Short mmCIF file of C-alpha atoms in Angstrom, two decimals:
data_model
loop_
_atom_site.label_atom_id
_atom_site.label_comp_id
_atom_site.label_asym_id
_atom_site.label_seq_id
_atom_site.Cartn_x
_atom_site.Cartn_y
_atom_site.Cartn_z
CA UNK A 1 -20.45 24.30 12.72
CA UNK A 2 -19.08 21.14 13.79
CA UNK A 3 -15.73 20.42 14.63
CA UNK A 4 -13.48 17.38 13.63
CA UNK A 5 -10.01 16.75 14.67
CA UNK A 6 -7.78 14.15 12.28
CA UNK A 7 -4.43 13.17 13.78
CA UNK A 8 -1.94 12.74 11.30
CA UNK A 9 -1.44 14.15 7.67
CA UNK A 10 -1.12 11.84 5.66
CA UNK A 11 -3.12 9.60 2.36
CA UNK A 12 -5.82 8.72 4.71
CA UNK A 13 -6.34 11.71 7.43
CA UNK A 14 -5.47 14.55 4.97
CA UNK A 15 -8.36 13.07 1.94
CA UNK A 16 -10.90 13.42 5.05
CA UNK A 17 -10.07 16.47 6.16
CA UNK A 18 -9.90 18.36 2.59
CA UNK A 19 -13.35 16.48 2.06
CA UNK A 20 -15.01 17.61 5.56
CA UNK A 21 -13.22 20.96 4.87
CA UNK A 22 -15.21 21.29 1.54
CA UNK A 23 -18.52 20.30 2.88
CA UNK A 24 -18.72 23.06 5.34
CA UNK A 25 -16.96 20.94 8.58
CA UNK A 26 -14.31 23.01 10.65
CA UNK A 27 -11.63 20.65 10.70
CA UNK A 28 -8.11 21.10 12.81
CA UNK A 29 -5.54 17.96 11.69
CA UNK A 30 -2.31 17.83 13.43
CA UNK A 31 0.54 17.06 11.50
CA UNK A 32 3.97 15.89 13.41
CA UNK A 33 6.03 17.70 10.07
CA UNK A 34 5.65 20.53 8.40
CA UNK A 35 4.49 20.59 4.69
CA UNK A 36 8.26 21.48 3.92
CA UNK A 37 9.69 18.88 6.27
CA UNK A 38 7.67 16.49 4.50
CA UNK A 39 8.66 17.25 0.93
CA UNK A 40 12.31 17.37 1.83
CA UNK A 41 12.58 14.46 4.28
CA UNK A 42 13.48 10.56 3.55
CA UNK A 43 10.85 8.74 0.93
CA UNK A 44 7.90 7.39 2.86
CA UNK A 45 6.62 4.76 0.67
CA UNK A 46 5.96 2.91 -2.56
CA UNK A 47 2.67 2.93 -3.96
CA UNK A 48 0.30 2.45 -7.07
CA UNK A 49 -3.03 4.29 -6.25
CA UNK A 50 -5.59 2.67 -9.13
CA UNK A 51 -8.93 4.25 -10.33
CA UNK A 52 -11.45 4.18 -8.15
CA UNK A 53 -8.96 6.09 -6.08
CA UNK A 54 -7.97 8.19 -7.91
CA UNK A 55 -11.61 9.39 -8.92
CA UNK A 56 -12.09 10.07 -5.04
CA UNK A 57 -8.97 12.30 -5.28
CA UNK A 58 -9.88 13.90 -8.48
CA UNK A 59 -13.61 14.86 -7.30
CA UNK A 60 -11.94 16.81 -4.43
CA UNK A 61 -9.72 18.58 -6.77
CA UNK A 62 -6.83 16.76 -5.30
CA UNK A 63 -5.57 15.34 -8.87
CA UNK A 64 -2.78 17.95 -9.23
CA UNK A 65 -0.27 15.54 -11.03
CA UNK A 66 -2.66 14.23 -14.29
CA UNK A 67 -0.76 14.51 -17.10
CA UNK A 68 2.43 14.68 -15.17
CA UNK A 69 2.87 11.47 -13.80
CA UNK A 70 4.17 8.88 -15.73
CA UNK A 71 0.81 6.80 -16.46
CA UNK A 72 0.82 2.33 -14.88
CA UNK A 73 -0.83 0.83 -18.12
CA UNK A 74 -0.61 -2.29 -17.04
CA UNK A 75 0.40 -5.08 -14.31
CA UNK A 76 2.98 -8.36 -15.20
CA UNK A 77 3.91 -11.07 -13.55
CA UNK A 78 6.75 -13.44 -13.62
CA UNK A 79 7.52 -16.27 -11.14
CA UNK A 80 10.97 -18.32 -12.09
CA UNK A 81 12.87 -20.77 -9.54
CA UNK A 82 15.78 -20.14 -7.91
CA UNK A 83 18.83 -20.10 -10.21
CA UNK A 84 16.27 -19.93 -13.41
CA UNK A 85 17.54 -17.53 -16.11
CA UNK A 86 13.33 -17.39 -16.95
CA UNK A 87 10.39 -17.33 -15.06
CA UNK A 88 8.18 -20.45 -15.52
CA UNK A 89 5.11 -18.01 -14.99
CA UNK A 90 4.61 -14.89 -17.12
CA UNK A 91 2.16 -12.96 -17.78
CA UNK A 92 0.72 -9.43 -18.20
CA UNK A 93 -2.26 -7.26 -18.76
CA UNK A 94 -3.21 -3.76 -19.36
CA UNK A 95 -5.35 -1.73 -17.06
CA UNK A 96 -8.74 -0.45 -17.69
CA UNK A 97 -7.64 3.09 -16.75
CA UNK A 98 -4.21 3.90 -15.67
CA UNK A 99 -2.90 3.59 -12.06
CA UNK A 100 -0.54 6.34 -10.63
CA UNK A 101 2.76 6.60 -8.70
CA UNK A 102 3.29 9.79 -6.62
CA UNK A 103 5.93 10.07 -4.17
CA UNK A 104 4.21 10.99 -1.17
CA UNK A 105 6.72 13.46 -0.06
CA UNK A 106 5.31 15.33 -3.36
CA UNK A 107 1.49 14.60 -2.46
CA UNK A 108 1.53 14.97 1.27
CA UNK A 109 3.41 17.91 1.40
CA UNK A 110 1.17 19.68 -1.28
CA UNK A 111 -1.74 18.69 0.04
CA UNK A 112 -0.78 19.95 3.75
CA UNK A 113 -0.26 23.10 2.01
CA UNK A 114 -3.58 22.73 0.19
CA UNK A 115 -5.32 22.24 3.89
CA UNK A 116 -4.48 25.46 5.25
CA UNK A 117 -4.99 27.22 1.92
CA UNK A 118 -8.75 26.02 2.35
CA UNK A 119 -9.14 27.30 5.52
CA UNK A 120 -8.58 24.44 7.35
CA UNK A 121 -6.67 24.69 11.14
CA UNK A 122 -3.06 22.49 11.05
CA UNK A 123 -1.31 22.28 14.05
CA UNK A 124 2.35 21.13 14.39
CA UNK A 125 2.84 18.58 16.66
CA UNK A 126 3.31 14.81 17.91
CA UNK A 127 0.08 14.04 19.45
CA UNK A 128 0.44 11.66 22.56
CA UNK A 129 -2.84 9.36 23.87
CA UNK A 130 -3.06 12.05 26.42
CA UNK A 131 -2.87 15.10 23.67
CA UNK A 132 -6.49 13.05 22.72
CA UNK A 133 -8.35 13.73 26.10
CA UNK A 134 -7.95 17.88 25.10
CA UNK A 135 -8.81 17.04 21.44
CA UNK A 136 -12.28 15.55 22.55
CA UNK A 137 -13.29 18.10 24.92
CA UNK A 138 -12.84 20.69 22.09
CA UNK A 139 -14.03 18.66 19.26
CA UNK A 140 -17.35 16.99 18.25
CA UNK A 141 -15.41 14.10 17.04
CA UNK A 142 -11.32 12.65 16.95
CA UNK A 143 -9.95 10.42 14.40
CA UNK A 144 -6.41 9.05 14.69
CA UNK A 145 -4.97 8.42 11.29
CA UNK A 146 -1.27 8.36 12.78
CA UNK A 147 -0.10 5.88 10.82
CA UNK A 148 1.55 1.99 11.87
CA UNK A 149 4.12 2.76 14.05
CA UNK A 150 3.29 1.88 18.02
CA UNK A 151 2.61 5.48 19.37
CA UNK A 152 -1.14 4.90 19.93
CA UNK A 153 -1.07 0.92 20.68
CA UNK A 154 -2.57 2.06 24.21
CA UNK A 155 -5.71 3.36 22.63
CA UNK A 156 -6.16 1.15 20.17
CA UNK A 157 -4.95 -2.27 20.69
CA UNK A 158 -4.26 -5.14 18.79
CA UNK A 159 -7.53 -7.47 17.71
CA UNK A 160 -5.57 -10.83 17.60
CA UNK A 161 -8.58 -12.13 16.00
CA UNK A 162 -7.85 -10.86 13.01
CA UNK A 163 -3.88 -10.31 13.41
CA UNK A 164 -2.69 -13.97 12.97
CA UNK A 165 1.23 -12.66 13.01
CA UNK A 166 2.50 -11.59 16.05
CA UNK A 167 6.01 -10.76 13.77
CA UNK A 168 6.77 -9.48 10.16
CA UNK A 169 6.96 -11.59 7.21
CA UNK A 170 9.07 -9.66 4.72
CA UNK A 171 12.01 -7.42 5.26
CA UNK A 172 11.43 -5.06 3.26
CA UNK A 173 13.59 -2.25 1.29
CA UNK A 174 12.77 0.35 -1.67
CA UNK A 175 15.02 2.33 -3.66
CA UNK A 176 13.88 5.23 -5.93
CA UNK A 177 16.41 5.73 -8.60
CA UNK A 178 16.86 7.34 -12.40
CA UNK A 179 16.84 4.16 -14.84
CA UNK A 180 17.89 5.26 -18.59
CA UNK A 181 16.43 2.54 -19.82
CA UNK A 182 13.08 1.53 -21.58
CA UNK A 183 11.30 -0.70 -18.85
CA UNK A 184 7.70 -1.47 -19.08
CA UNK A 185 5.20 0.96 -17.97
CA UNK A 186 3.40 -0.84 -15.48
CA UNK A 187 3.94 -2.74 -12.09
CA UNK A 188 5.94 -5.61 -12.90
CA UNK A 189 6.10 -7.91 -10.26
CA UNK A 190 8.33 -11.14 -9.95
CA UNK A 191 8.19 -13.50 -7.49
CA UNK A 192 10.96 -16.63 -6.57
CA UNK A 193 9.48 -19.64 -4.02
CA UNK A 194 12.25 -19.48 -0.66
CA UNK A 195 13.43 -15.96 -1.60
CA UNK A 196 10.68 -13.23 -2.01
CA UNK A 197 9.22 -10.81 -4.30
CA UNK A 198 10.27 -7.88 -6.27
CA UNK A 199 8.19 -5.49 -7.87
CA UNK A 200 9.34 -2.20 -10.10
CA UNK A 201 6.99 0.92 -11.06
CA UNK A 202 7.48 4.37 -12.70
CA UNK A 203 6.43 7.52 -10.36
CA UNK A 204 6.94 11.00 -10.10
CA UNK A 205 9.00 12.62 -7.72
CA UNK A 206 9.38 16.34 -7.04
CA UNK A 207 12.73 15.90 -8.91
CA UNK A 208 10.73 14.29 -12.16
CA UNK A 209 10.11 11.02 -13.28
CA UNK A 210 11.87 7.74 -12.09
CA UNK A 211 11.46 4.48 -11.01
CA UNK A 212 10.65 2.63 -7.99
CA UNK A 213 12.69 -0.77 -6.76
CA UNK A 214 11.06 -2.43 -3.94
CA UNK A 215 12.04 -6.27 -2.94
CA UNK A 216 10.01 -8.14 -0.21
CA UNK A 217 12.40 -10.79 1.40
CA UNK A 218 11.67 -13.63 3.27
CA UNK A 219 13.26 -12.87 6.88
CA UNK A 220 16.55 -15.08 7.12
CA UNK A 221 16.44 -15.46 3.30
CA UNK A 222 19.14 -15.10 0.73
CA UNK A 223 17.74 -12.03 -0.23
CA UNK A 224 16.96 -10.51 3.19
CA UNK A 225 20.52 -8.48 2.65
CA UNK A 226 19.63 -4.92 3.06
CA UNK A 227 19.73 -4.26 6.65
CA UNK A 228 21.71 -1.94 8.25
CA UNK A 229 23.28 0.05 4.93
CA UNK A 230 22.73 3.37 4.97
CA UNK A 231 25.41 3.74 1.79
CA UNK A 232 22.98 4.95 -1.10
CA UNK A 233 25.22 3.71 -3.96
CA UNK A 234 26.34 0.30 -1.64
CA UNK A 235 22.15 0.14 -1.39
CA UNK A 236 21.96 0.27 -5.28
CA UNK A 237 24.48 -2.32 -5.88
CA UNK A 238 22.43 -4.52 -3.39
CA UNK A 239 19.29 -4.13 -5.45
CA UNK A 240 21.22 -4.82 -8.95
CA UNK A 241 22.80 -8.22 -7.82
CA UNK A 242 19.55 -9.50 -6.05
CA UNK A 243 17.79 -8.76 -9.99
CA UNK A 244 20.81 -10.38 -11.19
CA UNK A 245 20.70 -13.14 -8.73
CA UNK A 246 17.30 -13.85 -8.37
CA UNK A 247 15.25 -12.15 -11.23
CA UNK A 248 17.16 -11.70 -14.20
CA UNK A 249 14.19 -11.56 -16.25
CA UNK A 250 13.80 -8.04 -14.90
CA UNK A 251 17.65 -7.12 -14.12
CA UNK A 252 17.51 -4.34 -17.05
CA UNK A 253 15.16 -2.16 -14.59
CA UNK A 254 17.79 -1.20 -12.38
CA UNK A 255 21.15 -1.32 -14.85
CA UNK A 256 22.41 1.85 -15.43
CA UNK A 257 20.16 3.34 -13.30
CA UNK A 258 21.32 6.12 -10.70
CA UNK A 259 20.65 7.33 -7.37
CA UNK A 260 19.89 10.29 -5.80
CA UNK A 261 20.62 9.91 -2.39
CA UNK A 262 20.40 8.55 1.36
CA UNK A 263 16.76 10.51 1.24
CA UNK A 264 15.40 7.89 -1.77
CA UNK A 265 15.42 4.77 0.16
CA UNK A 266 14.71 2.98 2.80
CA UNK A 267 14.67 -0.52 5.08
CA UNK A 268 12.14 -1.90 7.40
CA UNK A 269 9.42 -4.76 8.84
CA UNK A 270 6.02 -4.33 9.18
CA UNK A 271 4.06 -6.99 10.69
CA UNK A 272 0.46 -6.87 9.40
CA UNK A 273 -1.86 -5.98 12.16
CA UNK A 274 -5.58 -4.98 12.52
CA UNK A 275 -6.66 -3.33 15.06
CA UNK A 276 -9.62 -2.26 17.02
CA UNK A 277 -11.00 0.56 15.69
CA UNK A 278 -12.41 2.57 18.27
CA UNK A 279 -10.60 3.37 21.08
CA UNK A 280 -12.17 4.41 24.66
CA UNK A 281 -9.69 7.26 26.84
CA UNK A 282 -9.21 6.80 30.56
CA UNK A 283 -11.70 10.22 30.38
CA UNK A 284 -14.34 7.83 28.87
CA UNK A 285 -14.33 9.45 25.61
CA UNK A 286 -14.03 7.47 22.45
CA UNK A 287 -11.90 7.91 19.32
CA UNK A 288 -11.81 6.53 15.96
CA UNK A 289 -8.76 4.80 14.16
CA UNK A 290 -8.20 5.02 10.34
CA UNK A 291 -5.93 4.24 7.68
CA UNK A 292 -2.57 2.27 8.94
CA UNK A 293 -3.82 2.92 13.00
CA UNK A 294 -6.69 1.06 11.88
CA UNK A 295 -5.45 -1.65 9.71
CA UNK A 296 -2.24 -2.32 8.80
CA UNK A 297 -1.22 -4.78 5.65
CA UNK A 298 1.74 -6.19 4.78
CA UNK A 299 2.85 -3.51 1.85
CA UNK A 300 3.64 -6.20 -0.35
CA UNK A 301 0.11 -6.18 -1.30
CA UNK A 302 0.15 -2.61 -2.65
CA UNK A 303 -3.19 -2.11 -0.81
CA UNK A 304 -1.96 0.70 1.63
CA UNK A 305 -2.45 3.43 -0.32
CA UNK A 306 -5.86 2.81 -1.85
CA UNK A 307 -7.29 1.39 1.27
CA UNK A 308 -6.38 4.71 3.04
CA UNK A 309 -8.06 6.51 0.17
CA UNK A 310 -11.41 3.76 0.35
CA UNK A 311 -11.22 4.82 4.67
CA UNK A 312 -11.47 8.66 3.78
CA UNK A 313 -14.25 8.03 1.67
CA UNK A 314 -16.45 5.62 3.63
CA UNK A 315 -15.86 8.09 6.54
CA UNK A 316 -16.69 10.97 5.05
CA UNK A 317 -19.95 9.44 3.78
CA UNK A 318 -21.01 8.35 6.74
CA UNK A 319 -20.01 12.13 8.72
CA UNK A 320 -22.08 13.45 6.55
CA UNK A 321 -25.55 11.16 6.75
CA UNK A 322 -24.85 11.16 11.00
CA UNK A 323 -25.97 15.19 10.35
CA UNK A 324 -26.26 16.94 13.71
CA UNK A 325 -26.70 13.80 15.81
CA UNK A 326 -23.54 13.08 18.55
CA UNK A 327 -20.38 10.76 17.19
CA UNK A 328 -20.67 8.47 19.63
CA UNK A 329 -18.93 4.97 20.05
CA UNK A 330 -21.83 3.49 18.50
CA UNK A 331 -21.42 5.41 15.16
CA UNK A 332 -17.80 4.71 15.22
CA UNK A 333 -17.79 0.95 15.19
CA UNK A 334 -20.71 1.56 12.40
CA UNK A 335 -17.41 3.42 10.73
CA UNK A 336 -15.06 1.37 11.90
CA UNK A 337 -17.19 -2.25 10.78
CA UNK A 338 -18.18 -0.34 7.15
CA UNK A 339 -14.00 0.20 6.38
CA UNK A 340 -13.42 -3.88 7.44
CA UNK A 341 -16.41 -4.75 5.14
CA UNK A 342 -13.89 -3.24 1.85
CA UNK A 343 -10.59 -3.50 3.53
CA UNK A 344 -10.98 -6.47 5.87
CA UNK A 345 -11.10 -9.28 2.83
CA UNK A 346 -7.40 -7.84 1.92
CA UNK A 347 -5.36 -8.19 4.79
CA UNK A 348 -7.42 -11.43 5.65
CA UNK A 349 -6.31 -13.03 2.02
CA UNK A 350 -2.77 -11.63 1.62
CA UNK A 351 -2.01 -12.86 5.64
CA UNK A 352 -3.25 -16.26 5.41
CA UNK A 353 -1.74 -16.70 1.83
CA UNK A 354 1.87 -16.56 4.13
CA UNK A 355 0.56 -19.55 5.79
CA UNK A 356 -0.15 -21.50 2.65
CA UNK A 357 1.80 -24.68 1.44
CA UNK A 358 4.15 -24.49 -1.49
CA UNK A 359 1.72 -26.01 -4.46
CA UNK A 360 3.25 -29.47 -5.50
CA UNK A 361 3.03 -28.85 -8.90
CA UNK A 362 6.37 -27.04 -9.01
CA UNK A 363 8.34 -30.05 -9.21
CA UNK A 364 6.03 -32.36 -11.37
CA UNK A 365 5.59 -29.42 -13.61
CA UNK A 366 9.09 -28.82 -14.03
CA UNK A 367 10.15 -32.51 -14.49
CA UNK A 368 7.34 -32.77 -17.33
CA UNK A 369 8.17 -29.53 -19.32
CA UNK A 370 3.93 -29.43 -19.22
CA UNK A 371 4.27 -25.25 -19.54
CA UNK A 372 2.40 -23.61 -22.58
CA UNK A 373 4.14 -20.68 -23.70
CA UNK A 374 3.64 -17.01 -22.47
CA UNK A 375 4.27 -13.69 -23.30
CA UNK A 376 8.37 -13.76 -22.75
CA UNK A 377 8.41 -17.37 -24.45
CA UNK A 378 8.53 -18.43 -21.00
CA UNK A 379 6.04 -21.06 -19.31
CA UNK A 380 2.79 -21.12 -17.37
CA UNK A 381 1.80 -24.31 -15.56
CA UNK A 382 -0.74 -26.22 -17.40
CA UNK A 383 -1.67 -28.26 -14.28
CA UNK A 384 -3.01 -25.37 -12.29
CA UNK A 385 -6.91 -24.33 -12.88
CA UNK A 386 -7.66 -21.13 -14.79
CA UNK A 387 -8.98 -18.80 -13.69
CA UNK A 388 -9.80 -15.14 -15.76
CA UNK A 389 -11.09 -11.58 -14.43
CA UNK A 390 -12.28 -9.40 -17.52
CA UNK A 391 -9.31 -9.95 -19.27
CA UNK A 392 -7.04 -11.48 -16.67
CA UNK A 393 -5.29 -15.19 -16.91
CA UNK A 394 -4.23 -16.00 -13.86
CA UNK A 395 -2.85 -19.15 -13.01
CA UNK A 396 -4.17 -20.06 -9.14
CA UNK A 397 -1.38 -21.59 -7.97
CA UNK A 398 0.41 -20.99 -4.16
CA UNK A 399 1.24 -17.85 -4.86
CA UNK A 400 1.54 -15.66 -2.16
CA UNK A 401 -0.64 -13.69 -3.93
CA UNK A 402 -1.10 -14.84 -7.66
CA UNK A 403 -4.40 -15.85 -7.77
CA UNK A 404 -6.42 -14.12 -5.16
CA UNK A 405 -4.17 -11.32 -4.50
CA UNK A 406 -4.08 -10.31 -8.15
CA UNK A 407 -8.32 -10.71 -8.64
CA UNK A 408 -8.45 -8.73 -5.51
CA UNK A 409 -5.93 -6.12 -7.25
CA UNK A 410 -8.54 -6.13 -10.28
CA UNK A 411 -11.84 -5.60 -8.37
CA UNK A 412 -9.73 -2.13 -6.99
CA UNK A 413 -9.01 -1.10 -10.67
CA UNK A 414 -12.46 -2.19 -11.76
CA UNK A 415 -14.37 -0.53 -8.79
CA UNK A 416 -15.97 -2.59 -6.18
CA UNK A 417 -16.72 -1.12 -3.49
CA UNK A 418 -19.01 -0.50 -0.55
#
């Protein structure tokens, strides 16, 4: 029986181990937290996980929530000026087949508890670069799916190549709180040119349903406010006057809403970064990166998540078609160059869309009034090209991430993959 060692526990490392673990693999993953640590620690993310996905998740009997969670139907999108009591862009459209919100204290922790009950081997620890060496020598293959943070840099360095930021973009902050009010079902996502973007989604947290604030500000900016409070309800009253402020087309999300504690939010900066994906020990031995060790996007994208599920899956395919013959460096870059043929178009759009000019219609447009009506009575520029994706108007205009972005969104929903 062959034997595979994953390195971290979480969307990416524990899919791949449940789906070696099922196809006859002994697998061992080491987890830094316990499955209770995890459920009971500090929110670890915002996500939307779409359907092709979810079908990965739900083929290894890993769908535990359907029919709990509070169903995305849809995506809308709003772009207003700064000062503008209405966006000047709006839009939405349903989804083919509903996306999903789980906390991932809730998913991780269940499926670490799933692992074990499958037989596979968990080990509590934080691994080191030298806890890989001892992996190797008892394992027919290592992957490191340890997440962003800088703890395996060593092994697997940064491809500045592909990594045009050396620094992040957005500061970013997220808020999970209980909203009273009837707010569309769907990611709505508003965007202001100068200040940032805000986007708002319904999950399901261990505590029940509730809603996810997440704002994306440009570092420096007048929303870039939320560092260094650790207050939940000062937090809260941060995220209602930046709606109020800068999106008040979507202020009625977070009014009235309540939260639940230092544990349901959190502040940070992630610079995008890809690196390379197979990493060579002082002992000679090679090991494979994926997930967030691998590539790591700015989360404004929303492509975290489902990217770490796409890695799982691509990996696990090829695992199994290698049969009996040795994981070798070679086979890992094949691994490694199959995950950047889905995921690498992503981070390479949403990164250079940062670096993209302001479109000079804004002004003209506004000075002319030349905006057709939209869904909220609001207006979309009629100077920009349209462009539509089964059932998708989208007005390609700068945008960090309007036009491409969202199409890019819609082949994930849709299906395209490798």
């Amino acid at each position: 029986m062959r034997h595979i060692v994953i390195v971290g526990a979480g969307q990416a490392g524990s899919l791949l181990a449940l789906g070696l673990l099922a196809e006859g693999y002994r697998v061992t993953m080491v987890s830094e937290r316990t499955a209770e640590q995890i459920g009971n620690g500090r929110v670890l993310s915002n996500q939307c996980v779409f359907e092709p996905a979810l079908r990965h998740e739900r083929a290894l009997g890993l769908n535990h929530w359907d029919g709990q969670v509070p169903p995305v139907t849809g995506i809308a999108f709003d772009a207003g000026m700064p000062g503008s009591a209405d966006p000047f862009i709006s839009w939405v459209s349903p989804l083919d087949h509903p996306a999903q919100s789980v906390d991932q204290r809730l998913k991780m922790s269940f499926w670490l508890n799933e692992f074990v009950a499958r037989g596979g081997e968990l080990r509590i620890a934080r691994a080191t670069p030298e806890d890989l060496a001892g992996y190797a020598r008892e394992a027919d293959l290592v992957l490191v799916a340890a997440g962003r943070g800088p703890q395996f840099d060593s092994v697997f360095p940064r491809d500045d190549a592909r990594s045009p930021y050396s620094e992040p973009q957005r500061g970013i902050t997220l808020h999970l709180v209980t909203a009273p009010g009837d707010f569309y079902q769907g990611v709505t996502f508003g965007l202001v040119p100068g200040v940032g973007e805000f986007f708002v989604l319904p999950l399901l947290t261990a505590a029940g349903p509730k809603t996810g604030l997440y704002f994306s500000a440009i570092p420096g900016g007048p929303m870039d406010v939320f560092d260094g409070v650790t207050d939940a309800a000062r937090h809260l009253e941060l995220c209602q006057e930046q709606l109020r402020r800068f999106f008040p087309w979507s202020a009625g999300a977070a009014e009235d809403a309540k939260s639940d504690g230092p544990l349901d939010f959190l502040t940070g900066r992630i610079t995008p970064v890809v690196r390379h994906g197979v990493g060579t020990l002082p002992t000679g031995q090679p090991v494979l990166a994926m997930g967030d060790t691998a590539i790591t996007n700015d989360p404004i994208a929303g492509q975290g998540a489902n990217n770490a599920v796409h890695c799982a899956r691509i990996y696990q395919r090829l695992i199994l078609e290698h049969g009996d013959r040795p994981f070798d460096a070679e086979f890992m870059r094949t691994c490694f160059d199959r995950y950047w043929d889905y995921a690498g178009t992503r981070p390479g759009s949403t990164t250079t869309c940062w670096r993209r000019r302001p479109c000079t219609c804004w002004r003209p447009c506004r000075r002319r009034r030349s905006f057709p009506r939209s869904r909220t009575g609001s207006r979309t520029c009629s100077t920009i090209p349209r462009t539509t994706s089964r059932g998708w108007a989208i007005r390609r205009w700068h945008g960090p991430i309007c036009g491409r972005w969202l199409s890019g969104w819609r082949e994930r929903e849709v299906g395209t993959t490798p």
